[in-house]
Amino acid sequence: LMNVIVNGEAKAVPANETLADLIARHTNAHSGVAVAVNGEVVPRTAWPQHELAEGAQVEILTAVQGG
């Protein structure tokens, strides 16, 4: 396991965790999701190949619709 920070909270994740894996476990949204790792936005097409590193800071943002 390795430790990463997700939206300000420490999380232990598998050592081979990809960004796509992490997002799938932390949100049920299929669209309207943006992600930054260590302050840099990662395009959705790169999520499956983007492996996380120990101590990575991940921000997962979801769009909220309202009226």
mmCIF file of N, CA, C and O in Angstrom:
data_model
loop_
_atom_site.group_PDB
_atom_site.id
_atom_site.type_symbol
_atom_site.label_atom_id
_atom_site.label_comp_id
_atom_site.label_asym_id
_atom_site.label_seq_id
_atom_site.Cartn_x
_atom_site.Cartn_y
_atom_site.Cartn_z
ATOM 1 N N LEU A 1 0.833 -1.196 0.000
ATOM 2 C CA LEU A 1 0.000 0.000 0.000
ATOM 3 C C LEU A 1 0.871 1.251 0.000
ATOM 4 O O LEU A 1 2.001 1.231 0.456
ATOM 5 N N MET A 2 0.289 2.319 -0.508
ATOM 6 C CA MET A 2 0.951 3.626 -0.440
ATOM 7 C C MET A 2 -0.078 4.656 0.002
ATOM 8 O O MET A 2 -1.282 4.408 -0.072
ATOM 9 N N ASN A 3 0.407 5.765 0.469
ATOM 10 C CA ASN A 3 -0.467 6.823 0.962
ATOM 11 C C ASN A 3 -0.546 7.960 -0.042
ATOM 12 O O ASN A 3 0.477 8.418 -0.554
ATOM 13 N N VAL A 4 -1.784 8.394 -0.322
ATOM 14 C CA VAL A 4 -2.024 9.562 -1.165
ATOM 15 C C VAL A 4 -3.025 10.457 -0.435
ATOM 16 O O VAL A 4 -3.696 10.018 0.496
ATOM 17 N N ILE A 5 -3.117 11.690 -0.864
ATOM 18 C CA ILE A 5 -4.078 12.638 -0.298
ATOM 19 C C ILE A 5 -5.162 12.860 -1.343
ATOM 20 O O ILE A 5 -4.859 13.268 -2.461
ATOM 21 N N VAL A 6 -6.414 12.563 -0.989
ATOM 22 C CA VAL A 6 -7.538 12.742 -1.905
ATOM 23 C C VAL A 6 -8.469 13.782 -1.310
ATOM 24 O O VAL A 6 -9.034 13.572 -0.225
ATOM 25 N N ASN A 7 -8.599 14.910 -1.986
ATOM 26 C CA ASN A 7 -9.447 16.013 -1.517
ATOM 27 C C ASN A 7 -9.163 16.344 -0.048
ATOM 28 O O ASN A 7 -10.068 16.537 0.753
ATOM 29 N N GLY A 8 -7.871 16.373 0.292
ATOM 30 C CA GLY A 8 -7.454 16.775 1.625
ATOM 31 C C GLY A 8 -7.437 15.674 2.668
ATOM 32 O O GLY A 8 -7.045 15.908 3.803
ATOM 33 N N GLU A 9 -7.820 14.435 2.317
ATOM 34 C CA GLU A 9 -7.841 13.322 3.265
ATOM 35 C C GLU A 9 -6.819 12.272 2.882
ATOM 36 O O GLU A 9 -6.733 11.876 1.720
ATOM 37 N N ALA A 10 -6.062 11.785 3.862
ATOM 38 C CA ALA A 10 -5.092 10.726 3.610
ATOM 39 C C ALA A 10 -5.830 9.423 3.319
ATOM 40 O O ALA A 10 -6.794 9.077 3.998
ATOM 41 N N LYS A 11 -5.377 8.727 2.279
ATOM 42 C CA LYS A 11 -5.963 7.447 1.884
ATOM 43 C C LYS A 11 -4.837 6.462 1.609
ATOM 44 O O LYS A 11 -3.824 6.817 1.013
ATOM 45 N N ALA A 12 -5.023 5.214 2.013
ATOM 46 C CA ALA A 12 -4.095 4.144 1.663
ATOM 47 C C ALA A 12 -4.667 3.439 0.443
ATOM 48 O O ALA A 12 -5.825 3.029 0.442
ATOM 49 N N VAL A 13 -3.866 3.334 -0.608
ATOM 50 C CA VAL A 13 -4.309 2.716 -1.858
ATOM 51 C C VAL A 13 -3.285 1.670 -2.287
ATOM 52 O O VAL A 13 -2.131 1.718 -1.868
ATOM 53 N N PRO A 14 -3.679 0.717 -3.138
ATOM 54 C CA PRO A 14 -2.722 -0.271 -3.640
ATOM 55 C C PRO A 14 -1.552 0.401 -4.362
ATOM 56 O O PRO A 14 -1.718 1.455 -4.978
ATOM 57 N N ALA A 15 -0.403 -0.220 -4.299
ATOM 58 C CA ALA A 15 0.808 0.356 -4.879
ATOM 59 C C ALA A 15 0.704 0.561 -6.386
ATOM 60 O O ALA A 15 1.360 1.430 -6.931
ATOM 61 N N ASN A 16 -0.118 -0.213 -7.077
ATOM 62 C CA ASN A 16 -0.235 -0.077 -8.532
ATOM 63 C C ASN A 16 -1.497 0.675 -8.939
ATOM 64 O O ASN A 16 -1.957 0.559 -10.066
ATOM 65 N N GLU A 17 -2.037 1.478 -8.049
ATOM 66 C CA GLU A 17 -3.281 2.218 -8.285
ATOM 67 C C GLU A 17 -3.123 3.220 -9.425
ATOM 68 O O GLU A 17 -2.159 3.979 -9.467
ATOM 69 N N THR A 18 -4.070 3.195 -10.365
ATOM 70 C CA THR A 18 -4.088 4.223 -11.404
ATOM 71 C C THR A 18 -5.097 5.289 -11.000
ATOM 72 O O THR A 18 -5.944 5.074 -10.135
ATOM 73 N N LEU A 19 -5.019 6.398 -11.669
ATOM 74 C CA LEU A 19 -5.958 7.477 -11.402
ATOM 75 C C LEU A 19 -7.384 7.023 -11.702
ATOM 76 O O LEU A 19 -8.315 7.334 -10.957
ATOM 77 N N ALA A 20 -7.571 6.257 -12.770
ATOM 78 C CA ALA A 20 -8.910 5.749 -13.114
ATOM 79 C C ALA A 20 -9.470 4.870 -11.998
ATOM 80 O O ALA A 20 -10.651 4.973 -11.649
ATOM 81 N N ASP A 21 -8.625 4.019 -11.404
ATOM 82 C CA ASP A 21 -9.063 3.163 -10.297
ATOM 83 C C ASP A 21 -9.515 4.008 -9.107
ATOM 84 O O ASP A 21 -10.563 3.770 -8.510
ATOM 85 N N LEU A 22 -8.702 4.992 -8.771
ATOM 86 C CA LEU A 22 -9.001 5.852 -7.627
ATOM 87 C C LEU A 22 -10.308 6.607 -7.835
ATOM 88 O O LEU A 22 -11.150 6.656 -6.943
ATOM 89 N N ILE A 23 -10.491 7.164 -9.019
ATOM 90 C CA ILE A 23 -11.701 7.931 -9.313
ATOM 91 C C ILE A 23 -12.929 7.030 -9.252
ATOM 92 O O ILE A 23 -13.962 7.413 -8.696
ATOM 93 N N ALA A 24 -12.818 5.819 -9.782
ATOM 94 C CA ALA A 24 -13.950 4.883 -9.772
ATOM 95 C C ALA A 24 -14.388 4.572 -8.339
ATOM 96 O O ALA A 24 -15.578 4.389 -8.069
ATOM 97 N N ARG A 25 -13.442 4.535 -7.414
ATOM 98 C CA ARG A 25 -13.789 4.225 -6.018
ATOM 99 C C ARG A 25 -14.277 5.432 -5.233
ATOM 100 O O ARG A 25 -14.880 5.292 -4.184
ATOM 101 N N HIS A 26 -14.005 6.639 -5.724
ATOM 102 C CA HIS A 26 -14.355 7.831 -4.943
ATOM 103 C C HIS A 26 -15.500 8.663 -5.502
ATOM 104 O O HIS A 26 -15.901 9.633 -4.874
ATOM 105 N N THR A 27 -16.007 8.314 -6.657
ATOM 106 C CA THR A 27 -17.150 9.047 -7.192
ATOM 107 C C THR A 27 -17.971 8.116 -8.069
ATOM 108 O O THR A 27 -17.429 7.204 -8.677
ATOM 109 N N ASN A 28 -19.264 8.345 -8.092
ATOM 110 C CA ASN A 28 -20.119 7.545 -8.973
ATOM 111 C C ASN A 28 -20.514 8.348 -10.212
ATOM 112 O O ASN A 28 -21.334 7.914 -10.993
ATOM 113 N N ALA A 29 -19.916 9.505 -10.380
ATOM 114 C CA ALA A 29 -20.216 10.345 -11.542
ATOM 115 C C ALA A 29 -19.499 9.802 -12.775
ATOM 116 O O ALA A 29 -18.348 9.380 -12.695
ATOM 117 N N HIS A 30 -20.193 9.773 -13.897
ATOM 118 C CA HIS A 30 -19.587 9.302 -15.132
ATOM 119 C C HIS A 30 -19.211 10.459 -16.050
ATOM 120 O O HIS A 30 -18.546 10.260 -17.042
ATOM 121 N N SER A 31 -19.659 11.645 -15.729
ATOM 122 C CA SER A 31 -19.282 12.821 -16.492
ATOM 123 C C SER A 31 -19.222 13.998 -15.531
ATOM 124 O O SER A 31 -19.652 13.898 -14.389
ATOM 125 N N GLY A 32 -18.682 15.102 -15.981
ATOM 126 C CA GLY A 32 -18.587 16.276 -15.124
ATOM 127 C C GLY A 32 -17.553 16.134 -14.033
ATOM 128 O O GLY A 32 -17.670 16.739 -12.972
ATOM 129 N N VAL A 33 -16.523 15.318 -14.276
ATOM 130 C CA VAL A 33 -15.471 15.106 -13.286
ATOM 131 C C VAL A 33 -14.168 15.668 -13.846
ATOM 132 O O VAL A 33 -13.817 15.414 -14.998
ATOM 133 N N ALA A 34 -13.464 16.428 -13.031
ATOM 134 C CA ALA A 34 -12.135 16.928 -13.375
ATOM 135 C C ALA A 34 -11.185 16.518 -12.263
ATOM 136 O O ALA A 34 -11.580 16.462 -11.092
ATOM 137 N N VAL A 35 -9.948 16.214 -12.642
ATOM 138 C CA VAL A 35 -8.990 15.727 -11.649
ATOM 139 C C VAL A 35 -7.651 16.425 -11.838
ATOM 140 O O VAL A 35 -7.178 16.598 -12.964
ATOM 141 N N ALA A 36 -7.053 16.796 -10.713
ATOM 142 C CA ALA A 36 -5.702 17.345 -10.715
ATOM 143 C C ALA A 36 -4.841 16.504 -9.783
ATOM 144 O O ALA A 36 -5.297 16.084 -8.717
ATOM 145 N N VAL A 37 -3.622 16.233 -10.204
ATOM 146 C CA VAL A 37 -2.651 15.517 -9.379
ATOM 147 C C VAL A 37 -1.470 16.440 -9.169
ATOM 148 O O VAL A 37 -0.873 16.930 -10.138
ATOM 149 N N ASN A 38 -1.182 16.700 -7.921
ATOM 150 C CA ASN A 38 -0.090 17.609 -7.554
ATOM 151 C C ASN A 38 -0.212 18.952 -8.271
ATOM 152 O O ASN A 38 0.765 19.521 -8.748
ATOM 153 N N GLY A 39 -1.460 19.435 -8.371
ATOM 154 C CA GLY A 39 -1.715 20.756 -8.924
ATOM 155 C C GLY A 39 -1.832 20.825 -10.432
ATOM 156 O O GLY A 39 -2.034 21.897 -10.981
ATOM 157 N N GLU A 40 -1.687 19.687 -11.126
ATOM 158 C CA GLU A 40 -1.783 19.687 -12.588
ATOM 159 C C GLU A 40 -2.976 18.867 -13.036
ATOM 160 O O GLU A 40 -3.139 17.718 -12.628
ATOM 161 N N VAL A 41 -3.816 19.460 -13.886
ATOM 162 C CA VAL A 41 -4.993 18.768 -14.407
ATOM 163 C C VAL A 41 -4.539 17.592 -15.272
ATOM 164 O O VAL A 41 -3.619 17.723 -16.078
ATOM 165 N N VAL A 42 -5.188 16.445 -15.068
ATOM 166 C CA VAL A 42 -4.887 15.253 -15.863
ATOM 167 C C VAL A 42 -6.084 14.999 -16.776
ATOM 168 O O VAL A 42 -7.199 14.812 -16.291
ATOM 169 N N PRO A 43 -5.879 14.991 -18.096
ATOM 170 C CA PRO A 43 -6.986 14.746 -19.019
ATOM 171 C C PRO A 43 -7.600 13.363 -18.797
ATOM 172 O O PRO A 43 -6.887 12.407 -18.469
ATOM 173 N N ARG A 44 -8.903 13.262 -18.990
ATOM 174 C CA ARG A 44 -9.626 12.000 -18.790
ATOM 175 C C ARG A 44 -8.987 10.848 -19.574
ATOM 176 O O ARG A 44 -8.919 9.722 -19.081
ATOM 177 N N THR A 45 -8.511 11.120 -20.773
ATOM 178 C CA THR A 45 -7.918 10.058 -21.595
ATOM 179 C C THR A 45 -6.644 9.485 -20.972
ATOM 180 O O THR A 45 -6.251 8.371 -21.302
ATOM 181 N N ALA A 46 -6.012 10.209 -20.071
ATOM 182 C CA ALA A 46 -4.774 9.753 -19.429
ATOM 183 C C ALA A 46 -5.020 9.028 -18.105
ATOM 184 O O ALA A 46 -4.092 8.431 -17.557
ATOM 185 N N TRP A 47 -6.248 9.066 -17.579
ATOM 186 C CA TRP A 47 -6.519 8.456 -16.271
ATOM 187 C C TRP A 47 -6.119 6.988 -16.185
ATOM 188 O O TRP A 47 -5.500 6.586 -15.200
ATOM 189 N N PRO A 48 -6.443 6.145 -17.182
ATOM 190 C CA PRO A 48 -6.113 4.719 -17.045
ATOM 191 C C PRO A 48 -4.609 4.434 -16.995
ATOM 192 O O PRO A 48 -4.189 3.436 -16.417
ATOM 193 N N GLN A 49 -3.787 5.281 -17.594
ATOM 194 C CA GLN A 49 -2.342 5.058 -17.608
ATOM 195 C C GLN A 49 -1.605 5.825 -16.519
ATOM 196 O O GLN A 49 -0.423 5.589 -16.289
ATOM 197 N N HIS A 50 -2.293 6.755 -15.858
ATOM 198 C CA HIS A 50 -1.631 7.620 -14.870
ATOM 199 C C HIS A 50 -1.498 6.881 -13.535
ATOM 200 O O HIS A 50 -2.452 6.758 -12.786
ATOM 201 N N GLU A 51 -0.298 6.355 -13.259
ATOM 202 C CA GLU A 51 -0.066 5.675 -11.993
ATOM 203 C C GLU A 51 0.241 6.704 -10.913
ATOM 204 O O GLU A 51 0.960 7.671 -11.146
ATOM 205 N N LEU A 52 -0.315 6.464 -9.749
ATOM 206 C CA LEU A 52 -0.110 7.377 -8.626
ATOM 207 C C LEU A 52 1.192 7.045 -7.911
ATOM 208 O O LEU A 52 1.638 5.898 -7.907
ATOM 209 N N ALA A 53 1.779 8.037 -7.274
ATOM 210 C CA ALA A 53 3.014 7.862 -6.517
ATOM 211 C C ALA A 53 2.741 8.144 -5.046
ATOM 212 O O ALA A 53 1.782 8.837 -4.694
ATOM 213 N N GLU A 54 3.579 7.603 -4.195
ATOM 214 C CA GLU A 54 3.488 7.845 -2.760
ATOM 215 C C GLU A 54 3.414 9.345 -2.498
ATOM 216 O O GLU A 54 4.194 10.129 -3.048
ATOM 217 N N GLY A 55 2.441 9.754 -1.698
ATOM 218 C CA GLY A 55 2.306 11.150 -1.305
ATOM 219 C C GLY A 55 1.617 12.050 -2.316
ATOM 220 O O GLY A 55 1.522 13.257 -2.091
ATOM 221 N N ALA A 56 1.142 11.493 -3.432
ATOM 222 C CA ALA A 56 0.470 12.305 -4.447
ATOM 223 C C ALA A 56 -0.734 13.020 -3.836
ATOM 224 O O ALA A 56 -1.429 12.473 -2.990
ATOM 225 N N GLN A 57 -0.953 14.246 -4.272
ATOM 226 C CA GLN A 57 -2.116 15.012 -3.829
ATOM 227 C C GLN A 57 -3.103 15.073 -4.981
ATOM 228 O O GLN A 57 -2.794 15.646 -6.031
ATOM 229 N N VAL A 58 -4.257 14.461 -4.777
ATOM 230 C CA VAL A 58 -5.277 14.333 -5.829
ATOM 231 C C VAL A 58 -6.503 15.153 -5.436
ATOM 232 O O VAL A 58 -6.997 15.031 -4.314
ATOM 233 N N GLU A 59 -6.967 15.974 -6.357
ATOM 234 C CA GLU A 59 -8.190 16.711 -6.161
ATOM 235 C C GLU A 59 -9.189 16.217 -7.206
ATOM 236 O O GLU A 59 -8.923 16.281 -8.405
ATOM 237 N N ILE A 60 -10.324 15.689 -6.730
ATOM 238 C CA ILE A 60 -11.388 15.215 -7.611
ATOM 239 C C ILE A 60 -12.547 16.195 -7.492
ATOM 240 O O ILE A 60 -13.100 16.374 -6.413
ATOM 241 N N LEU A 61 -12.878 16.822 -8.609
ATOM 242 C CA LEU A 61 -13.958 17.823 -8.621
ATOM 243 C C LEU A 61 -15.096 17.297 -9.485
ATOM 244 O O LEU A 61 -14.863 16.794 -10.584
ATOM 245 N N THR A 62 -16.312 17.428 -8.988
ATOM 246 C CA THR A 62 -17.477 17.027 -9.767
ATOM 247 C C THR A 62 -18.383 18.226 -9.964
ATOM 248 O O THR A 62 -18.573 19.033 -9.044
ATOM 249 N N ALA A 63 -18.929 18.335 -11.156
ATOM 250 C CA ALA A 63 -19.858 19.418 -11.453
ATOM 251 C C ALA A 63 -21.187 19.128 -10.763
ATOM 252 O O ALA A 63 -21.641 17.991 -10.734
ATOM 253 N N VAL A 64 -21.785 20.162 -10.226
ATOM 254 C CA VAL A 64 -23.086 20.031 -9.565
ATOM 255 C C VAL A 64 -24.095 20.863 -10.347
ATOM 256 O O VAL A 64 -23.847 22.026 -10.640
ATOM 257 N N GLN A 65 -25.202 20.248 -10.657
ATOM 258 C CA GLN A 65 -26.239 20.940 -11.414
ATOM 259 C C GLN A 65 -27.336 21.373 -10.460
ATOM 260 O O GLN A 65 -27.692 20.649 -9.543
ATOM 261 N N GLY A 66 -27.841 22.524 -10.672
ATOM 262 C CA GLY A 66 -28.904 23.005 -9.796
ATOM 263 C C GLY A 66 -29.660 24.138 -10.466
ATOM 264 O O GLY A 66 -29.351 24.553 -11.564
ATOM 265 N N GLY A 67 -30.648 24.607 -9.752
ATOM 266 C CA GLY A 67 -31.431 25.665 -10.380
ATOM 267 C C GLY A 67 -31.957 26.658 -9.400
ATOM 268 O O GLY A 67 -31.729 26.718 -8.258
#
